Short mmCIF file of C-alpha atoms and ligand atoms in Angstrom, two decimals:
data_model
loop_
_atom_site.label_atom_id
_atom_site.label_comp_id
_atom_site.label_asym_id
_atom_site.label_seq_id
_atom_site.Cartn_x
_atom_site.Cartn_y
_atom_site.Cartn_z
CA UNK A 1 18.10 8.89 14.53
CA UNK A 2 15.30 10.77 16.79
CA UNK A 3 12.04 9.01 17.04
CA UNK A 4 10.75 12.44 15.28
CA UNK A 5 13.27 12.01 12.04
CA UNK A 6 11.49 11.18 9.10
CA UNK A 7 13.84 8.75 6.89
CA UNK A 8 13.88 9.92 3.22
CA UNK A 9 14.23 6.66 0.82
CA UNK A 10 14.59 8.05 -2.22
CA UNK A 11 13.37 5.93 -5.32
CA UNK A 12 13.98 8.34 -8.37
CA UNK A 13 16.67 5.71 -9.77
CA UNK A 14 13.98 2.87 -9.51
CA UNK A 15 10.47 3.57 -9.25
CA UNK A 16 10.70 7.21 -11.09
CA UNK A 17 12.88 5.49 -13.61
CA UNK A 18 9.77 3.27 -14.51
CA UNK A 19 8.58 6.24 -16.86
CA UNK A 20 8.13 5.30 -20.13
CA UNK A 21 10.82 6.04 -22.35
CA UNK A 22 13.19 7.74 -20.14
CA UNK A 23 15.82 5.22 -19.48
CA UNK A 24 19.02 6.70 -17.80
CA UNK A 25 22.64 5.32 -18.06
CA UNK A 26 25.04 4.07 -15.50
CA UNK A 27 27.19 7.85 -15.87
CA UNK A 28 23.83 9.79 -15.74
CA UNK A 29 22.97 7.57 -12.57
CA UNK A 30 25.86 7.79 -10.70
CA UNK A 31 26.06 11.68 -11.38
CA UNK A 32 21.93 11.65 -9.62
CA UNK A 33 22.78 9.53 -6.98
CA UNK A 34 25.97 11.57 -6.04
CA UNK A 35 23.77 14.54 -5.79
CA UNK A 36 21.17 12.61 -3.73
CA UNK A 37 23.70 11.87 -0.75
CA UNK A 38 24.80 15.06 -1.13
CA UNK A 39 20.79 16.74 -0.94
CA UNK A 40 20.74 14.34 2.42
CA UNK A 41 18.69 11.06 1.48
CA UNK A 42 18.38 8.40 3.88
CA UNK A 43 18.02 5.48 1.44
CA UNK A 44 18.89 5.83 -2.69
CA UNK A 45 16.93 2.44 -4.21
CA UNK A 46 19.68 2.50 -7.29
CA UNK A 47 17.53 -0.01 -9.25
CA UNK A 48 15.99 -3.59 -9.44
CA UNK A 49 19.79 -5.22 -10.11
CA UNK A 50 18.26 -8.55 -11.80
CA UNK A 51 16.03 -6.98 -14.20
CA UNK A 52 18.83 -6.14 -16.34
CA UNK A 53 22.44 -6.40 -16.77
CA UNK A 54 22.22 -2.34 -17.29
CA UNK A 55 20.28 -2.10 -14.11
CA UNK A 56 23.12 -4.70 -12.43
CA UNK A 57 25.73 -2.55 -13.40
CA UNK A 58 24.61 0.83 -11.96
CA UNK A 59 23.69 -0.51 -8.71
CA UNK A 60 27.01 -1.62 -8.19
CA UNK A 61 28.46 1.73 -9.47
CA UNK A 62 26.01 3.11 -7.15
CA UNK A 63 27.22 1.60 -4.35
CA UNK A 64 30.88 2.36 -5.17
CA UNK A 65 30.12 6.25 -4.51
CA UNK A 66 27.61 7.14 -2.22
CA UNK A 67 29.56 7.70 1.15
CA UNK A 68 26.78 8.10 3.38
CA UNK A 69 22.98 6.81 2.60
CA UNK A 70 22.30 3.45 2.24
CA UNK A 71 21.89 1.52 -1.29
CA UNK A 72 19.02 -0.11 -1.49
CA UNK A 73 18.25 -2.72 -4.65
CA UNK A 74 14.82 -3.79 -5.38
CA UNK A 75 13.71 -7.74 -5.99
CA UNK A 76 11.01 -10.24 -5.93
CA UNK A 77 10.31 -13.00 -3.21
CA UNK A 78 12.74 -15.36 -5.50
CA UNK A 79 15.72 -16.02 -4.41
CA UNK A 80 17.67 -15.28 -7.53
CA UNK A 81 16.74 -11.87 -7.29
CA UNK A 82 17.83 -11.81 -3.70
CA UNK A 83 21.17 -13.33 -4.54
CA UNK A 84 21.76 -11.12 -7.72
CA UNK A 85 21.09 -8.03 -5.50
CA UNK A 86 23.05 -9.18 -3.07
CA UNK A 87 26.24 -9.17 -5.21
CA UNK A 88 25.16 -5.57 -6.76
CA UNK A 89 25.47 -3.88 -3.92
CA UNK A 90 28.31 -6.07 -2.27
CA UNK A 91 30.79 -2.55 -2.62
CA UNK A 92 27.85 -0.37 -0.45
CA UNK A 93 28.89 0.98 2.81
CA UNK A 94 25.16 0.45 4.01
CA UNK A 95 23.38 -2.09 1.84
CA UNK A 96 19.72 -3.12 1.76
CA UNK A 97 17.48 -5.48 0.17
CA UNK A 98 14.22 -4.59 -0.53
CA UNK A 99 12.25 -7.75 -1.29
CA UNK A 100 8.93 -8.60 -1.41
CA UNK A 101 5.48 -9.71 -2.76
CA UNK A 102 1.44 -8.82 -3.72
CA UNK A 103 -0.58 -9.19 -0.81
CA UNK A 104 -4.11 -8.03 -2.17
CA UNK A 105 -6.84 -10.46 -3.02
CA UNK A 106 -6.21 -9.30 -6.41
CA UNK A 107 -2.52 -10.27 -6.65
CA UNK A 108 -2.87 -13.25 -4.22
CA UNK A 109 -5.92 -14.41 -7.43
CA UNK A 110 -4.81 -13.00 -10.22
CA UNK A 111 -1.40 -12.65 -10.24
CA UNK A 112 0.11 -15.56 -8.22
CA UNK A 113 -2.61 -17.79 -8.67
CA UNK A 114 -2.07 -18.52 -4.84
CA UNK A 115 -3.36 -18.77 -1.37
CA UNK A 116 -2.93 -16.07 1.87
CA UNK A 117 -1.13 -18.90 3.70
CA UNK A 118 1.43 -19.71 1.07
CA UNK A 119 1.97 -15.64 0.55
CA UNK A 120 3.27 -15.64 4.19
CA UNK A 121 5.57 -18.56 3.51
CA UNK A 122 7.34 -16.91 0.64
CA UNK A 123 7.41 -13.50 2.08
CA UNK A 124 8.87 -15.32 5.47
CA UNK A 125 11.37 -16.96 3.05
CA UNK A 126 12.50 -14.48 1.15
CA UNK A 127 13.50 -12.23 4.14
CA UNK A 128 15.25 -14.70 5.55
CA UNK A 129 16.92 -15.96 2.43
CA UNK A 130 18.04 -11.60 1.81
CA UNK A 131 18.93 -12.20 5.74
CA UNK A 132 21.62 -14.14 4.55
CA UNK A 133 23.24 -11.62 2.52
CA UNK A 134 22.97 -8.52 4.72
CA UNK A 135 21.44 -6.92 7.85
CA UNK A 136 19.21 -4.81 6.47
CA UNK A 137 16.68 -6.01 4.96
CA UNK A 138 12.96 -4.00 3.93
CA UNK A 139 10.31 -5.71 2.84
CA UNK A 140 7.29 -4.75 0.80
CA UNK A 141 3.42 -5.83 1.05
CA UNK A 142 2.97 -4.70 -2.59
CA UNK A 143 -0.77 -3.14 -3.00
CA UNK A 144 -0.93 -3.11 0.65
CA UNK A 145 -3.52 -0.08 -0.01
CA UNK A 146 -6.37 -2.63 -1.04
CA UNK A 147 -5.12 -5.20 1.17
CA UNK A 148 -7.29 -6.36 4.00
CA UNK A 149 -5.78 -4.73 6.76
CA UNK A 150 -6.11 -7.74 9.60
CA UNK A 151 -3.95 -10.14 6.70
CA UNK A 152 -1.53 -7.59 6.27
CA UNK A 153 -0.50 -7.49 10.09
CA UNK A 154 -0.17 -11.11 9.66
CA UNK A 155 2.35 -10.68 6.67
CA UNK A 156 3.99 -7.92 8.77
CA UNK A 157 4.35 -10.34 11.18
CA UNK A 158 5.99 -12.98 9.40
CA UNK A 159 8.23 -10.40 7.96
CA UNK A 160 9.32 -9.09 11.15
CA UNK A 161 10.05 -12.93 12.23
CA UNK A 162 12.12 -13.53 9.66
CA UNK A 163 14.58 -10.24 10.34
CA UNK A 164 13.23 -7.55 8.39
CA UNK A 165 14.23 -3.95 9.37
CA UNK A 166 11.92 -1.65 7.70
CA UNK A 167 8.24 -2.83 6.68
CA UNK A 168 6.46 -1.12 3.13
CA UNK A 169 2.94 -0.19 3.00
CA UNK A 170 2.69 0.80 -0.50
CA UNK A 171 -0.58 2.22 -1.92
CA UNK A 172 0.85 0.30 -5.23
CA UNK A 173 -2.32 1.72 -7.32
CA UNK A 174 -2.76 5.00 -5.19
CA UNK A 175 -6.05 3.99 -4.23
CA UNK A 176 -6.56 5.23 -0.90
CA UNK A 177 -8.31 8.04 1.10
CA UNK A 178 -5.33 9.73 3.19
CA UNK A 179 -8.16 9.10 6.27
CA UNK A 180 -7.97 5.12 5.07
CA UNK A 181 -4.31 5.32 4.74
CA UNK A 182 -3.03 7.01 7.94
CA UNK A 183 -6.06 4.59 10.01
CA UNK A 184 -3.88 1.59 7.68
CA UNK A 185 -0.44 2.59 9.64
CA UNK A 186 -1.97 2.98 12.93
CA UNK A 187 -3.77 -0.44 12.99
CA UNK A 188 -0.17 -1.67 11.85
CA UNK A 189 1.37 0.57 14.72
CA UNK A 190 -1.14 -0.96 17.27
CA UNK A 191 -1.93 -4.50 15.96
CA UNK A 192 1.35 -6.07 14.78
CA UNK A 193 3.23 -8.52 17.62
CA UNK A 194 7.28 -6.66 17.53
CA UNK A 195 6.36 -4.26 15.75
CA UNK A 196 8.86 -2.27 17.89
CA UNK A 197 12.01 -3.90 16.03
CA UNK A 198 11.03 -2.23 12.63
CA UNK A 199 10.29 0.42 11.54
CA UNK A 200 6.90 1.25 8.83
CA UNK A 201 7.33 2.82 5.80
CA UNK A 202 4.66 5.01 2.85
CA UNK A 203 5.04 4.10 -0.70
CA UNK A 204 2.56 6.25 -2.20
CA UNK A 205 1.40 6.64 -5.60
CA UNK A 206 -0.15 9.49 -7.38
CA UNK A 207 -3.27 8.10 -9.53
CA UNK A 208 -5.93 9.96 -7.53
CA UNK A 209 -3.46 13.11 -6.71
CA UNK A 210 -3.25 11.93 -2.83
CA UNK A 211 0.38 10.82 -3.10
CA UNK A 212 1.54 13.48 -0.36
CA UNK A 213 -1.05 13.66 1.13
CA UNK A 214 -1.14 10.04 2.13
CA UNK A 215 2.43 10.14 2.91
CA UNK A 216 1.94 12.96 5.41
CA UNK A 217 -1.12 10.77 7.13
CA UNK A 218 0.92 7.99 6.80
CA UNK A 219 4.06 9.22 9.29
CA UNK A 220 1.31 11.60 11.30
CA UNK A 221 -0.06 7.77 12.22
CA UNK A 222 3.55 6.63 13.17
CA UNK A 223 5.38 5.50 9.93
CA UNK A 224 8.58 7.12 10.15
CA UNK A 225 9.95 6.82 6.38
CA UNK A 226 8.50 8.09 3.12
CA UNK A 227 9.33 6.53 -0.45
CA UNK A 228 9.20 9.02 -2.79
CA UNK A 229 10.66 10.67 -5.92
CA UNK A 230 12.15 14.00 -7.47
CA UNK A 231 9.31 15.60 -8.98
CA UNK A 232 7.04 12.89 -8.15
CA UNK A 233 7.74 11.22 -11.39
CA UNK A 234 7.36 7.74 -11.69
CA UNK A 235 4.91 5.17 -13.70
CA UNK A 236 1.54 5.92 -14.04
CA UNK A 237 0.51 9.24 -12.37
CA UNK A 238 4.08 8.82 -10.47
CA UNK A 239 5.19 8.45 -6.65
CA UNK A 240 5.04 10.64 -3.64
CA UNK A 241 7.01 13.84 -4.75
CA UNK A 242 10.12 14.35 -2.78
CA UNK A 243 10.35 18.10 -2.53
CA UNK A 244 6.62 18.29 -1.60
CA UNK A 245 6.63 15.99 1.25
CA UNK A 246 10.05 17.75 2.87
CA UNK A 247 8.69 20.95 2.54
CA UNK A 248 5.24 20.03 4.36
CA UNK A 249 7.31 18.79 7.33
CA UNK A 250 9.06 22.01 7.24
CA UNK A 251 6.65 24.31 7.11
CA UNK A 252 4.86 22.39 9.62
CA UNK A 253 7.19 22.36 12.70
CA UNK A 254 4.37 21.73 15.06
CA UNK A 255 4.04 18.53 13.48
CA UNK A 256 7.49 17.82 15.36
CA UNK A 257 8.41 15.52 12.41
CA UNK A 258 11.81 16.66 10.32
CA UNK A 259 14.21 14.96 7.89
CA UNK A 260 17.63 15.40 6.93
CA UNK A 261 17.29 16.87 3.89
CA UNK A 262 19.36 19.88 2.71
CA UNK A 263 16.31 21.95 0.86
CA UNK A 264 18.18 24.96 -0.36
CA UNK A 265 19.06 21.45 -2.78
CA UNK A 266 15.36 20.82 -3.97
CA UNK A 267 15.10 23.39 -6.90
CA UNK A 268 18.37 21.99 -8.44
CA UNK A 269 18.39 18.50 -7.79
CA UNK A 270 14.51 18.80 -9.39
CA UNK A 271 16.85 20.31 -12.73
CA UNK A 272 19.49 17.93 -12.96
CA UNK A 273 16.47 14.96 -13.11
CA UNK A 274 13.90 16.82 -15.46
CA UNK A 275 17.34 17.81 -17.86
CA UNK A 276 18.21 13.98 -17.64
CA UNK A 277 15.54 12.32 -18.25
CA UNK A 278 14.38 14.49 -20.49
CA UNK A 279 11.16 15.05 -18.59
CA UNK A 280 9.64 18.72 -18.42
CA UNK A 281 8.28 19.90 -14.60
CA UNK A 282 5.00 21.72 -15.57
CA UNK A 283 4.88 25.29 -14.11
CA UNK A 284 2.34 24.94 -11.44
CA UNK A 285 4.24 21.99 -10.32
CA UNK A 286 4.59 22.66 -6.12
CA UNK A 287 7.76 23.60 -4.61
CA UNK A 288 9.85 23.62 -7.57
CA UNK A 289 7.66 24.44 -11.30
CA UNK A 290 8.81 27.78 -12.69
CA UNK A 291 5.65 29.53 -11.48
CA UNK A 292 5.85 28.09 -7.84
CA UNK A 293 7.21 31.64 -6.90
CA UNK A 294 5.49 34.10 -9.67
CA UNK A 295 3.35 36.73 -8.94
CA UNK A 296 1.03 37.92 -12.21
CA UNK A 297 -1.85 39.55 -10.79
CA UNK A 298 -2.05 43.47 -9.85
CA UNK A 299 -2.90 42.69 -6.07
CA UNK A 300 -0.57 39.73 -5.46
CA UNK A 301 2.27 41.60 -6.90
CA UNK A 302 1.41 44.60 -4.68
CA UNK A 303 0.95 42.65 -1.70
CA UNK A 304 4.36 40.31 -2.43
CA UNK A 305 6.22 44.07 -3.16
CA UNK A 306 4.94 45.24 0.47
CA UNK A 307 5.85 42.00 2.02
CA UNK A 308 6.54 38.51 0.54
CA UNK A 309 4.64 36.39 3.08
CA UNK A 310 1.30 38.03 2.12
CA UNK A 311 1.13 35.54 -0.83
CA UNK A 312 4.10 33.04 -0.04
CA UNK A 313 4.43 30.60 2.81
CA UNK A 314 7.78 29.30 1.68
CA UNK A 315 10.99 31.41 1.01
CA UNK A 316 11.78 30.74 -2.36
CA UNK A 317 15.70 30.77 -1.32
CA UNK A 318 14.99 27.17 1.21
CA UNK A 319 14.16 25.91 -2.05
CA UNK A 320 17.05 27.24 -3.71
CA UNK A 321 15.08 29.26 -5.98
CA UNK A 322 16.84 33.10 -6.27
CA UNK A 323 14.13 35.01 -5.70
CA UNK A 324 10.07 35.31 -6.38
CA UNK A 325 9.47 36.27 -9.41
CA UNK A 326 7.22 39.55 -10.57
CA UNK A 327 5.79 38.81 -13.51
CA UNK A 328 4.63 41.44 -15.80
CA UNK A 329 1.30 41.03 -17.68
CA UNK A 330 -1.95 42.74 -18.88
CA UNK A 331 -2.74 42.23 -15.70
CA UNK A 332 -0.16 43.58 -13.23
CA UNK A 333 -0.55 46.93 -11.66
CA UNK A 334 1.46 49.88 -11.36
CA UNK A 335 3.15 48.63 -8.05
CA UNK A 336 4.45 45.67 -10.07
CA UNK A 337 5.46 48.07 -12.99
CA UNK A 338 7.49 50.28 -10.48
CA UNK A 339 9.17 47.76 -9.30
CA UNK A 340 10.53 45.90 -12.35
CA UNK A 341 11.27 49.24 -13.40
CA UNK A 342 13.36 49.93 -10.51
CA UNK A 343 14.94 46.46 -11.23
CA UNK A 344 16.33 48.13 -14.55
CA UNK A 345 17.45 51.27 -13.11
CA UNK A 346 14.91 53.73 -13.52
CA UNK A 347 13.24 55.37 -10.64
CA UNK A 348 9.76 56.62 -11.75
CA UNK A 349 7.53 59.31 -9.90
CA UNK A 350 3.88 58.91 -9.31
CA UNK A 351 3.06 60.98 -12.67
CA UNK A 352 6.04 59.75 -14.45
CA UNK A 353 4.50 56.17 -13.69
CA UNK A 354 1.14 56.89 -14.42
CA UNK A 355 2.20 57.91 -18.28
CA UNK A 356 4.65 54.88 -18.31
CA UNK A 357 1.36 52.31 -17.19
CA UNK A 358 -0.29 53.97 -19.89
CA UNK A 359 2.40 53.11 -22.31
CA UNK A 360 2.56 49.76 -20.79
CA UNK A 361 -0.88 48.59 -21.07
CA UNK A 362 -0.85 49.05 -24.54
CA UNK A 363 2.16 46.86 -25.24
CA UNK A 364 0.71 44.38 -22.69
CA UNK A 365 -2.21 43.82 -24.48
CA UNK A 366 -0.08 42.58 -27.55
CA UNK A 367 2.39 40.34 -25.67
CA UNK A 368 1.95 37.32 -23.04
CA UNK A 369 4.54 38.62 -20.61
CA UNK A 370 6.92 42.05 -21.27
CA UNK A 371 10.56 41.56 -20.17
CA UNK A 372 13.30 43.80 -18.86
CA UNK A 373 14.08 44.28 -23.11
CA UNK A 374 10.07 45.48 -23.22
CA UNK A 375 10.80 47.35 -20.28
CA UNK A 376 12.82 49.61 -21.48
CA UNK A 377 11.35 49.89 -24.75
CA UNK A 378 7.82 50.76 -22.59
CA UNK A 379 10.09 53.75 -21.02
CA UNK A 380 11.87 54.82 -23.88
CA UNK A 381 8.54 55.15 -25.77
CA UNK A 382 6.81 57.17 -23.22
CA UNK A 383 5.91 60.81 -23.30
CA UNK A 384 8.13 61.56 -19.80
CA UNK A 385 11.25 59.79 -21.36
CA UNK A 386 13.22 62.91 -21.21
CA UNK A 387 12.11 63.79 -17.84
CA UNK A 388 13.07 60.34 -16.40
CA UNK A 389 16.57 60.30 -18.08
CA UNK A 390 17.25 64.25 -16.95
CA UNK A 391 16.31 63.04 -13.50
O1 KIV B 1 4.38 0.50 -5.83
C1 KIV B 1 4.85 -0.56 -5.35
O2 KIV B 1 4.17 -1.39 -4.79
C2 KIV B 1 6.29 -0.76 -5.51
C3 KIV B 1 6.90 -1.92 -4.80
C4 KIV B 1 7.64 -2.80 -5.74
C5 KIV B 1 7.73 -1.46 -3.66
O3 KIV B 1 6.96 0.03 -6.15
ZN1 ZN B 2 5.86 1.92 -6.42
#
């Protein structure tokens, strides 16, 4: 791995599973995380393996298949949950533990009913105790976002002490400014004794909208793995969205920061977990919502005709997306109209397309969007029919 590679740990199968009411089975899990290695994750999290006997299962069927990423499976700082994931993932080629505990004031108080001191003890002992089991072991400084950020070196600290490989920073209520958050990784970067033996990771989440955004800040300031989901679903507002933060690393090569993610992947793998879970992507959605690469207004659609990048900055086929899309409405011009016309098989003249636009107008006015069926009927009905036919 480059010091500029980016590691993607996917967390669809755990944290974007957390949606209410859209439980997946083992099959439908296995068939996502198969894709997953395939799209080029780093890291699948395939559940929280003590949480249920469900969840158990698919871990472990999780780490039966995937050939290349590493299986990750979620617990608390108890050492059942350590030992339960252990024996989940004991068939992965590259297994992980991710373990770990609150560290705000507000889950040291409220939650644990506890003290800072006693929160490093148990977050020392539970990566040691998941040290036991396997080499790789992450752990998480849950609500790290509000956390003070000279305690949380000091937990960093006592996680690095005890063995772990990969430290999380999650902004657990996605409270922070992406400013706050990126200055949060590089006091980490520059504060915490060997930090040089692991490596930091952003768990963002999405309550204010900043989930990318932080995420971005977060490896500019030297994290060099993102947590994140397809589609950005996920409790709440959801997680960091997968597809967004890859394609801002792309499109950004002067950020010098890249993955190993296979994008022409995105737009599919973004189908297969909307049609499971049974959770529509809204249009606008970035990167992969059916109108990320429509065109509906007269001068976009003229400028996209003459040349795409006037109004895109991504080529809808590194998405896996066939083409941009011209859509036809009230408002689309006669460019657009020649076009889709062309699309259909009729060549129009300048006069013969002036009559046609006339024609058109008047059906657009009485339906949303005309299709290539409209189309024709639009051409059929015109006075210049004949002409265009005998052509
Ligand atoms: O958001 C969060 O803090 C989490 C941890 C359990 C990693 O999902
Ligand atoms: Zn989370």
């Amino acid at each position: 791995m480059s010091n500029n590679n980016i590691q993607i740990f996917d967390t669809t199968l755990r944290d974007g599973e957390q949606v209410p009411g859209c439980k997946l089975n083992t099959d439908q899990k296995v068939v996502i995380a198969e894709q997953l290695d395939a799209l080029g994750v780093d890291v699948i999290e395939a559940g929280f393996p003590v949480s249920s006997p469900g969840d158990f299962k698919s871990v472990e069927a999780i780490s039966k298949i995937v050939k290349n990423a590493t299986v990750c499976g979620l617990t608390r700082s108890v050492e059942n949950d350590i030992k339960v994931a252990a024996e989940a993932l004991k068939y992965a080629v590259k297994p992980r533990i991710h373990t770990g505990i609150g560290t705000s004031e507000s889950h040291i108080v409220h939650k644990f009913k506890s003290t800072q001191e006693e929160i490093l003890e148990r977050a020392f002992a539970a990566v040691k105790y998941a040290k036991s089991f396997v080499e790789d072991v992450e752990f998480y400084a849950e609500d790290a976002g509000r956390t003070d950020n000279e305690y949380l070196a000091k937990v960093c600290e006592v996680a690095i002490k005890a063995g772990a490989t990969v430290l999380n920073i999650p902004d657990t209520t996605g409270y922070c400014l992406p400013s706050e958050y990126g200055a949060k990784i590089k006091y980490l970067k520059e504060n915490v004794k060997g930090i040089e033996k692991a490596i930091l990771s952003c768990h963002c989440h999405n309550d204010l909208g900043l989930a990318t955004a932080n995420s971005i800040e977060g490896v500019i300031n030297g994290a060099r793995q993102i947590e994140c989901t397809i589609n950005g679903i996920g409790e709440r507002a959801g997680n960091t969205a997968l597809e967004e933060v890859v394609m801002v690393l792309k499109q950004h090569p002067y950020l010098k920061l890249d993955t190993n993610i296979n994008t022409s992947m995105l737009y599919g793998m973004s189908q297969l977990v909307s049609d499971s879970m049974g959770i529509y992507t809204q249009p606008n959605k970035a990167i992969v919502g059916a109108n990320a690469f429509a065109h509906s207004s007269g001068i976009h659609q003229d400028g996209v005709i003459k040349n795409r990048e006037t109004y895109e900055i991504i080529d809808p086929k590194d998405v896996g997306v066939t083409d941009s899309a011209i859509v036809l409405t009230a408002r689309s011009g006669r460019a657009a109209l020649a076009y889709r016309a062309k699309k259909v098989g009729y060549e129009l003249t300048k006069l013969q397309l002036d009559d046609v636009y006339a024609n058109f107008l008047n059906f657009a006015d009485r339906k949303k969007e005309i299709n290539d069926n409209d189309i024709h009927q639009i051409i059929e009905t015109s006075k210049v029919y004949e002409q265009i036919i005998s052509a």
